[in-house]
PDB file of C-alpha atoms in Angstrom:
ATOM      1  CA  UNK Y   1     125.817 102.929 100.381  1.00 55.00           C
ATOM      2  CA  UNK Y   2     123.512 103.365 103.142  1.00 65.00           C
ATOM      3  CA  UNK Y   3     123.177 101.965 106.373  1.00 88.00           C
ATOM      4  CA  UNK Y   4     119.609 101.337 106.828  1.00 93.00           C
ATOM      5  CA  UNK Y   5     118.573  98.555 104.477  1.00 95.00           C
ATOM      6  CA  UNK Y   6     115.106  98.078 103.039  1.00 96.00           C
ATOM      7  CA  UNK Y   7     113.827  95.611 101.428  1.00 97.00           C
ATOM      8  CA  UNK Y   8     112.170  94.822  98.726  1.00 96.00           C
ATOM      9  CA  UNK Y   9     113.224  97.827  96.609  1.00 94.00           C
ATOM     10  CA  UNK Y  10     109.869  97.725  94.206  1.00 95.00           C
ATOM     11  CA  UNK Y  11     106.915  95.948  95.291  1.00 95.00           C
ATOM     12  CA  UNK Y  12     103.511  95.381  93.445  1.00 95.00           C
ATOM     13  CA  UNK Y  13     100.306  94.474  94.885  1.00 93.00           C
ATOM     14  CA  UNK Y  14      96.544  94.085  94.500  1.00 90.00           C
ATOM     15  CA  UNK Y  15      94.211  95.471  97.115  1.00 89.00           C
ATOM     16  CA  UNK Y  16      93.466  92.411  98.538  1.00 88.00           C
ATOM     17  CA  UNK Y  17      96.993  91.661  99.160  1.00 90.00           C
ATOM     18  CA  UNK Y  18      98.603  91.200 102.220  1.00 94.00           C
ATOM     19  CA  UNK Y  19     102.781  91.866 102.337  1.00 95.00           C
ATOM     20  CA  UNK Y  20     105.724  93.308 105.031  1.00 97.00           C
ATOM     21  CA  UNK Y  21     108.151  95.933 104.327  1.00 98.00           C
ATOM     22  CA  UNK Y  22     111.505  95.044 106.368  1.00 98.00           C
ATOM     23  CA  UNK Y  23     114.000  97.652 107.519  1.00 98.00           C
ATOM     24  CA  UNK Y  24     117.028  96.799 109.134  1.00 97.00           C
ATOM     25  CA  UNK Y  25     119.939  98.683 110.892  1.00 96.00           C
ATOM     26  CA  UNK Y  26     123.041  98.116 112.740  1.00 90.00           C
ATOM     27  CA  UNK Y  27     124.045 100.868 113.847  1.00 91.00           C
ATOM     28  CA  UNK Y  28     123.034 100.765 117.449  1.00 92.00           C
ATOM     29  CA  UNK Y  29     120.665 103.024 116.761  1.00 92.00           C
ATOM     30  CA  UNK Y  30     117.626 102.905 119.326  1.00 92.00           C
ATOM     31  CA  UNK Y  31     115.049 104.948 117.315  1.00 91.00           C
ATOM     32  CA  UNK Y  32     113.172 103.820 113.606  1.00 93.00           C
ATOM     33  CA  UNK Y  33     110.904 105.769 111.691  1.00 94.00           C
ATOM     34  CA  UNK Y  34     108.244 104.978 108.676  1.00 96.00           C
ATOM     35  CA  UNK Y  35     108.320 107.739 106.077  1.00 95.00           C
ATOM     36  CA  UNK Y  36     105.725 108.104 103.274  1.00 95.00           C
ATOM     37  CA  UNK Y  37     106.709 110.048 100.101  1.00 92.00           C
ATOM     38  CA  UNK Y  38     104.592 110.933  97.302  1.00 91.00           C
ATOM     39  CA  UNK Y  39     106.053 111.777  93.692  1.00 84.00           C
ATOM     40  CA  UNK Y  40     107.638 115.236  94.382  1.00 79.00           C
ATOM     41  CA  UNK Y  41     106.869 115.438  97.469  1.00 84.00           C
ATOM     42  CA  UNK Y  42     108.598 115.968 101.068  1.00 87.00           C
ATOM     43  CA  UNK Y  43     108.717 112.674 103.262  1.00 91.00           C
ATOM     44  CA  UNK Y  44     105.664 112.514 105.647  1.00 91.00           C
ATOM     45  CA  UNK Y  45     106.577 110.996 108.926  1.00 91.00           C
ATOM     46  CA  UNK Y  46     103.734 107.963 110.124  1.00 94.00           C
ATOM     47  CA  UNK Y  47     105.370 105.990 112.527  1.00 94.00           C
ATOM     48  CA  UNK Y  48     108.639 106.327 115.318  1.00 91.00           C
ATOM     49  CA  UNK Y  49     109.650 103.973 117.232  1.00 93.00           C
ATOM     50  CA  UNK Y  50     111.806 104.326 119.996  1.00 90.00           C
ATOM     51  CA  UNK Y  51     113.281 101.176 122.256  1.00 91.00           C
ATOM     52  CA  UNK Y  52     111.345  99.441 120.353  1.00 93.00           C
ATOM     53  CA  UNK Y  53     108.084 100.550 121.696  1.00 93.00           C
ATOM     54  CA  UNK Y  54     105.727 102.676 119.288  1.00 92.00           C
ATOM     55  CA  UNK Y  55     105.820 106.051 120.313  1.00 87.00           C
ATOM     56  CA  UNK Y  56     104.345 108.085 117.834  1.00 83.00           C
ATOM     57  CA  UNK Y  57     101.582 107.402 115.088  1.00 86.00           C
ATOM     58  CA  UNK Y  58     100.648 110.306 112.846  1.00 85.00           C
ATOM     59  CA  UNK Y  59      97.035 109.584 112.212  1.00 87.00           C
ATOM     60  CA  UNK Y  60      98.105 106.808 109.999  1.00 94.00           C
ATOM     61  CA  UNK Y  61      94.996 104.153 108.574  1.00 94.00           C
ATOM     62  CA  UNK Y  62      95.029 100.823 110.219  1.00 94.00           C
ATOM     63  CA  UNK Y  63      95.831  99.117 106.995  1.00 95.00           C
ATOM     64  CA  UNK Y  64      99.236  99.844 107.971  1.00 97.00           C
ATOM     65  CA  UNK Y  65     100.466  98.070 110.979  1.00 97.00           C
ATOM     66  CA  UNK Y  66     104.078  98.459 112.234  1.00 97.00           C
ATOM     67  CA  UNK Y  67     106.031  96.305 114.213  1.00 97.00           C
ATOM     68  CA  UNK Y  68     109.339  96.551 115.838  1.00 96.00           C
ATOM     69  CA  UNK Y  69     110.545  92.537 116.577  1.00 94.00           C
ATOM     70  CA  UNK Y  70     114.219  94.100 117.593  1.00 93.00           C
ATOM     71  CA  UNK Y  71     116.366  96.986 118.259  1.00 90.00           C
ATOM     72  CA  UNK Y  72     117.915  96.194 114.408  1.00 95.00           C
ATOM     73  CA  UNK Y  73     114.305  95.666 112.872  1.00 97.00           C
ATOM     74  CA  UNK Y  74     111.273  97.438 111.509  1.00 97.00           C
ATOM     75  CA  UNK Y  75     108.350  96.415 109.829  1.00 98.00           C
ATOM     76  CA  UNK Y  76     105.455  98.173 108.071  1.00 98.00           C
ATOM     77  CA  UNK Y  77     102.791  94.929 107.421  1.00 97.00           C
ATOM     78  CA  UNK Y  78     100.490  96.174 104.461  1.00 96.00           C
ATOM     79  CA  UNK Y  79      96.656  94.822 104.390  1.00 94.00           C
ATOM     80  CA  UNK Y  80      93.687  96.248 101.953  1.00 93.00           C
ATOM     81  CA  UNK Y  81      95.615  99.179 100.478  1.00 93.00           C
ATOM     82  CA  UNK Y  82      94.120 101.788  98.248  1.00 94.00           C
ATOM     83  CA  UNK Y  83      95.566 102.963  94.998  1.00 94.00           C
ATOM     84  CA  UNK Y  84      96.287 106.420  96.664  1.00 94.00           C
ATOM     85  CA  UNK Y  85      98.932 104.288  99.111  1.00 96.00           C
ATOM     86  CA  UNK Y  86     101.243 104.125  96.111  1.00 96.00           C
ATOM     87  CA  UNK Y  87     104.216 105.850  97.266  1.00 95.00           C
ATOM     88  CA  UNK Y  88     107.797 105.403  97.828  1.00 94.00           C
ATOM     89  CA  UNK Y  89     108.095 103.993 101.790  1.00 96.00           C
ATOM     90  CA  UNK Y  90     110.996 105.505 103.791  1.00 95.00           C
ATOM     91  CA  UNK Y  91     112.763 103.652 106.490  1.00 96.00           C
ATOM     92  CA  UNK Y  92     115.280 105.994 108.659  1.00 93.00           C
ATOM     93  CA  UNK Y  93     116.968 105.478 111.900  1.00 92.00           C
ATOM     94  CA  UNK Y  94     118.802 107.565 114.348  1.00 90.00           C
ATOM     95  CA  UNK Y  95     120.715 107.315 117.776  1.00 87.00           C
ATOM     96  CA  UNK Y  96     118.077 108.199 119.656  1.00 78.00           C
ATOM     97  CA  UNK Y  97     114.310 109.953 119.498  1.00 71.00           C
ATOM     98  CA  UNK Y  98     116.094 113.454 120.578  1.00 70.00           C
ATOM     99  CA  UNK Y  99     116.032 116.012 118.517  1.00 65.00           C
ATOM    100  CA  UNK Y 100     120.014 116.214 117.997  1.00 69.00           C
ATOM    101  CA  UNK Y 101     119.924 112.715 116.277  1.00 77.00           C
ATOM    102  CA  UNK Y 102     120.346 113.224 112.764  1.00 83.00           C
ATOM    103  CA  UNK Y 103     118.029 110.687 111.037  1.00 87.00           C
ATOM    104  CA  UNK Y 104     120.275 107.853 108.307  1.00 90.00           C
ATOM    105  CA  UNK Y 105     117.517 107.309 105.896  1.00 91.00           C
ATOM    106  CA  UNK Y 106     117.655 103.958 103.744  1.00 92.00           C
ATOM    107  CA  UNK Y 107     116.749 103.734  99.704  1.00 90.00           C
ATOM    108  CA  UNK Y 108     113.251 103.621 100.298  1.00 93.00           C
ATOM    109  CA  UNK Y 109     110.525 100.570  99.130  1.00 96.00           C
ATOM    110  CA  UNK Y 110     108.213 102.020  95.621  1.00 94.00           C
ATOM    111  CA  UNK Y 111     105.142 100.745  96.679  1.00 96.00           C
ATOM    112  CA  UNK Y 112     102.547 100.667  93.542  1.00 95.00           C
ATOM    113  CA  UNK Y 113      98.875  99.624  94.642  1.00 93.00           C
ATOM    114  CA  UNK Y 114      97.246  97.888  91.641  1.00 90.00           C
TER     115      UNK Y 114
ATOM    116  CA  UNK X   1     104.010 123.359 114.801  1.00 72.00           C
ATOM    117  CA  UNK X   2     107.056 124.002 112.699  1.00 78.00           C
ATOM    118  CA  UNK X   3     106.733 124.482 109.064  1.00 87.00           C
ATOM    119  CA  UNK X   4     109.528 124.958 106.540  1.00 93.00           C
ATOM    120  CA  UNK X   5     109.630 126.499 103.183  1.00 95.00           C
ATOM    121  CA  UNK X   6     111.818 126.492 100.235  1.00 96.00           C
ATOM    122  CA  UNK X   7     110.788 128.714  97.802  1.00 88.00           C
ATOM    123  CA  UNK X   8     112.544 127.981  94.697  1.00 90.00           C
ATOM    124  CA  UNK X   9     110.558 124.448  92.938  1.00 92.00           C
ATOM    125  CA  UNK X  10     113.233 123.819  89.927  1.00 96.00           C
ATOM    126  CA  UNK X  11     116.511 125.515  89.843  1.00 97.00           C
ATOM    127  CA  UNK X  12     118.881 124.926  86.845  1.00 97.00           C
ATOM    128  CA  UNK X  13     122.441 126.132  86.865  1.00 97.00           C
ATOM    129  CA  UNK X  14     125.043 125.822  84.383  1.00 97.00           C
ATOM    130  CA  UNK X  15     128.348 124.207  85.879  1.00 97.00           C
ATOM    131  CA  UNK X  16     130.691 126.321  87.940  1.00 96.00           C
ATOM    132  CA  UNK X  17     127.782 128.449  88.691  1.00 97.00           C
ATOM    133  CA  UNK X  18     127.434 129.856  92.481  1.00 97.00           C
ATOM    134  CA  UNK X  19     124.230 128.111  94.198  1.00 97.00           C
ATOM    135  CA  UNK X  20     122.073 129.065  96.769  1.00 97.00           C
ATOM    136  CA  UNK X  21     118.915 127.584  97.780  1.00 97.00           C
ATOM    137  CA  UNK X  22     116.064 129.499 100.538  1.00 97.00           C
ATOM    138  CA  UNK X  23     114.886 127.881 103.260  1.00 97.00           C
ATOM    139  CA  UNK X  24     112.870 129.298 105.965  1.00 96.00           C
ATOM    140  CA  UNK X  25     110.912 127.955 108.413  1.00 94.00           C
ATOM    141  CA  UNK X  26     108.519 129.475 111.586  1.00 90.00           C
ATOM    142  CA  UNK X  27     108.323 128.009 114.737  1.00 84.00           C
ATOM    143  CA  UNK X  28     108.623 130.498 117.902  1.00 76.00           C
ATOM    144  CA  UNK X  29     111.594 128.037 119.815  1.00 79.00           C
ATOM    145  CA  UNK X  30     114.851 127.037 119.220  1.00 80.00           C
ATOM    146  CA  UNK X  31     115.228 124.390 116.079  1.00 85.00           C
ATOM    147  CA  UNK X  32     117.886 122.094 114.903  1.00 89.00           C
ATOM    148  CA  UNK X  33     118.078 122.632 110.775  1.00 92.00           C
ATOM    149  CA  UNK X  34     119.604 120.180 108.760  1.00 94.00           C
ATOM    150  CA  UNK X  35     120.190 120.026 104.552  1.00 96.00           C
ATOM    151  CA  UNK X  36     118.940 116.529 102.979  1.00 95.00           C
ATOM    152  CA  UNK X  37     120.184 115.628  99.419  1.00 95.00           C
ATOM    153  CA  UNK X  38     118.340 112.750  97.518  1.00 92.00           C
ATOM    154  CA  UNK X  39     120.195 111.894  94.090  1.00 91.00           C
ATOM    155  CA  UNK X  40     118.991 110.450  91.822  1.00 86.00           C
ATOM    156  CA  UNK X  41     117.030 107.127  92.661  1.00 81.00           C
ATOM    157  CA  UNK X  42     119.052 107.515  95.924  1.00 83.00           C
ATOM    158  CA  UNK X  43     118.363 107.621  99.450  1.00 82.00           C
ATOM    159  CA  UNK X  44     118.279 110.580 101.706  1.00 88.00           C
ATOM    160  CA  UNK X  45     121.698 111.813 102.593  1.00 90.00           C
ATOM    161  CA  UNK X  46     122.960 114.416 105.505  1.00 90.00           C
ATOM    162  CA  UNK X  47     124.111 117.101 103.969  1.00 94.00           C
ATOM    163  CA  UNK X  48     125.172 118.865 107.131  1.00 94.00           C
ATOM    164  CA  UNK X  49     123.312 120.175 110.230  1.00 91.00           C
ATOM    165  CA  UNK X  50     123.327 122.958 112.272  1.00 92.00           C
ATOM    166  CA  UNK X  51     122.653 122.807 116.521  1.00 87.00           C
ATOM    167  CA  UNK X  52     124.348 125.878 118.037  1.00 86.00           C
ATOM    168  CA  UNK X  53     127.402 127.597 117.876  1.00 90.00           C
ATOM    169  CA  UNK X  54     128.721 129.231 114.705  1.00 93.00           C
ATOM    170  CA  UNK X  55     125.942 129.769 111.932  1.00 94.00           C
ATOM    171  CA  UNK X  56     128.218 129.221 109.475  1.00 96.00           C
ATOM    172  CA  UNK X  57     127.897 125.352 109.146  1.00 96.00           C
ATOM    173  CA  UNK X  58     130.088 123.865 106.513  1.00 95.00           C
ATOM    174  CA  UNK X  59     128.539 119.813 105.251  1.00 93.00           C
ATOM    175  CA  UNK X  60     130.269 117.807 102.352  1.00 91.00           C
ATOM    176  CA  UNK X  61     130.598 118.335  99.128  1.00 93.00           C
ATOM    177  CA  UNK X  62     131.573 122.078  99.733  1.00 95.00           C
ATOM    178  CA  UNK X  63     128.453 122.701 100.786  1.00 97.00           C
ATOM    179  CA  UNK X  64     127.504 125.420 103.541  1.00 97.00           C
ATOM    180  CA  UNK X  65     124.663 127.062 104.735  1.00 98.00           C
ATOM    181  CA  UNK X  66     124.167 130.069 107.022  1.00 97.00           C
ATOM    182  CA  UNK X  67     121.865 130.417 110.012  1.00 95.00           C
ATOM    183  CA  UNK X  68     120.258 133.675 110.291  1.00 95.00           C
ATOM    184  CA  UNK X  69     118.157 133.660 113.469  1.00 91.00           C
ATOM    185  CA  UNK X  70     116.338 136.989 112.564  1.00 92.00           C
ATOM    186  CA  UNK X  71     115.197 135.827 109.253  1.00 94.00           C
ATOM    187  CA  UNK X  72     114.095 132.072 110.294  1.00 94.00           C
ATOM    188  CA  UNK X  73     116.494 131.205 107.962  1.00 96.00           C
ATOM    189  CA  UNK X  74     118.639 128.551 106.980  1.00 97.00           C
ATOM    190  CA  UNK X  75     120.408 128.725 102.719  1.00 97.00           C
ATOM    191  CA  UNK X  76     122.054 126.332 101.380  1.00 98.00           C
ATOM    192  CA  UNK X  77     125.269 127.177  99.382  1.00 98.00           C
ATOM    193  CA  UNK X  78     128.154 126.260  97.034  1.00 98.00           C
ATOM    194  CA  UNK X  79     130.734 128.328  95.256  1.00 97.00           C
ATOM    195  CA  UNK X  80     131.015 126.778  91.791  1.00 97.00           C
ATOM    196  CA  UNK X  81     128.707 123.671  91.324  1.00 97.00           C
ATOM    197  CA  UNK X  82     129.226 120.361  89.062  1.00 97.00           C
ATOM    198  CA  UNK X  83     127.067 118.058  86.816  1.00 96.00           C
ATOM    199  CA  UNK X  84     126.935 115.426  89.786  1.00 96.00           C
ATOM    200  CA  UNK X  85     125.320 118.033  91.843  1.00 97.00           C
ATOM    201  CA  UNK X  86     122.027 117.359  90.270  1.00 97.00           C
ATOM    202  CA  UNK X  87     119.628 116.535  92.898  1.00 96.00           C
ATOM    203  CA  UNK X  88     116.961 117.059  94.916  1.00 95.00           C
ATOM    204  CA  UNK X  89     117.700 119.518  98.161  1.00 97.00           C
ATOM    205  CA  UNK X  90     115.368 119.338 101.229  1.00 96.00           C
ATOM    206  CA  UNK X  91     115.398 121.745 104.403  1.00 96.00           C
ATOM    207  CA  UNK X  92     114.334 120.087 107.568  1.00 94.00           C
ATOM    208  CA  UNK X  93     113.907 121.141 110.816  1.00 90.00           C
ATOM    209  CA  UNK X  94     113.123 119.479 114.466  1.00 84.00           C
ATOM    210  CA  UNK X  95     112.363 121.576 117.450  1.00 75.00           C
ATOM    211  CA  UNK X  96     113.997 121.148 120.660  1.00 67.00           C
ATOM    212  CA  UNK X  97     112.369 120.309 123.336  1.00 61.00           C
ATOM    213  CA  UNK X  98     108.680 118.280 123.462  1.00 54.00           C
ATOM    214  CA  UNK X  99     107.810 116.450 120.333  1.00 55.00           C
ATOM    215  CA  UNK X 100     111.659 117.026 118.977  1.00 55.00           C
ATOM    216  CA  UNK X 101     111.336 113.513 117.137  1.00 64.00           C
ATOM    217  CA  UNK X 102     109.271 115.516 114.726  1.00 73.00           C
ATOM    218  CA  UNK X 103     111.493 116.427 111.694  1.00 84.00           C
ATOM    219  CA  UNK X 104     109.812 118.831 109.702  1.00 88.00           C
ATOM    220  CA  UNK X 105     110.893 118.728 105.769  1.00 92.00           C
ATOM    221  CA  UNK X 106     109.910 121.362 102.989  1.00 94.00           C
ATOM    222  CA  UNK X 107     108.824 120.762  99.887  1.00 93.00           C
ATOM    223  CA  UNK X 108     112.285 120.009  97.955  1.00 95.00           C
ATOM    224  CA  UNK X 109     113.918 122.082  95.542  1.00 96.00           C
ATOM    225  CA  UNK X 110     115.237 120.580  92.275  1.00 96.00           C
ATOM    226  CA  UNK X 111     118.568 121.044  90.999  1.00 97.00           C
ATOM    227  CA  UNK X 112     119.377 120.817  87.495  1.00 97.00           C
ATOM    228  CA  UNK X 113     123.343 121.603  86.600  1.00 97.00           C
ATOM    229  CA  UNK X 114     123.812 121.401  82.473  1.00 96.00           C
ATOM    230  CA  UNK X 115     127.677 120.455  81.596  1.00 91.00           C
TER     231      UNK X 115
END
């Protein structure tokens, strides 16, 4: 089993839609990441979080808004999606932001964009 | 920026085969290299890591992989592999120093072990 927990495993929405992703950890850990992997495809980093301030974005569209409301918690909040956002949504967590921080990735939300 | 590739898409290997899967990546500093293995409708897991120190790195599973500085590279090995071995194997790297948050992964390589 993992240790980072996402949730929901499968979600479906129109592009009108509004919905959260929720990642949670409790490990101690003091940095989060948002991961975006297409089908056969390497993860793509968008988002890292560390103390829970946003530290990096990677050029990611504002229809994807994260938010960190505790050291255990991350969010992604979805709004007007496009059917090319349908992807499997990584959550992943690690001691720290430094480099020697091996990153515990959770099972991942499949996101399909109707 | 660092870049990694693994140059094998699909490998398929009948059990108690010897494995090895390339990885090799280019950046000009020092790197941290780790092994990722994603079963089947599974999450990411460690496979094992490599800092400093010996570049023989041994993970679970029996799995090792060997850092050759001169080559940028970083394969990932087994002896004599099993059915539940199937899975898909990514190389990643993060640079030390500025921006070492960034972990770099390649493209994946497929493995396919037939009982």
């Amino acid at each position: 089993d993992t240790e980072v927990t996402q949730t929901p495993k499968h979600l479906v929405m129109g592009m009108t839609n509004k919905k959260s992703l929720k990642c949670e950890q409790h490990m101690g850990h003091r940095a989060m990441y948002w991961y975006k992997q297409k089908a056969k495809k390497p993860p793509e980093l968008m988002f890292v979080y560390s103390y829970e301030k946003l530290s990096i974005n990677e050029s990611v569209p504002s229809r994807f808004s994260p938010e960190c409301p505790n050291s255990s918690l991350l969010n992604l909040h979805l709004h007007a999606l496009q059917p090319e956002d349908s992807a499997l949504y990584l959550c992943a967590s690690s001691q720290d932001r430094g480099a020697y921080q091996p990153q515990h990735f959770g099972d991942g939300t499949r996101l399909s964009i109707l | 920026a660092q870049s990694v590739s693994q140059h094998n898409h699909h490998v398929i290997l009948s059990e108690a085969a010897s494995l090895e899967l390339g990885c090799n990546y280019s950046y000009g500093g020092t790197v941290n290299l780790f092994w990722y293995v994603q079963y089947p409708g599974q999450h990411l897991q460690l496979l094992l890591k490599y800092f400093s120190g010996d570049p023989l790195v041994k993970g679970i599973k029996g799995f090792e992989a060997e850092f050759i500085k001169s080559k940028f590279s970083f394969n990932l090995r087994k002896p004599s592999v099993q059915w539940s071995d199937t899975a898909e194997y990514f190389c990643a790297v993060n640079a030390q120093g500025a921006g070492s948050y960034q972990l770099t992964f390649g493209k994946g390589t497929k493995l396919s072990v037939i009982p």
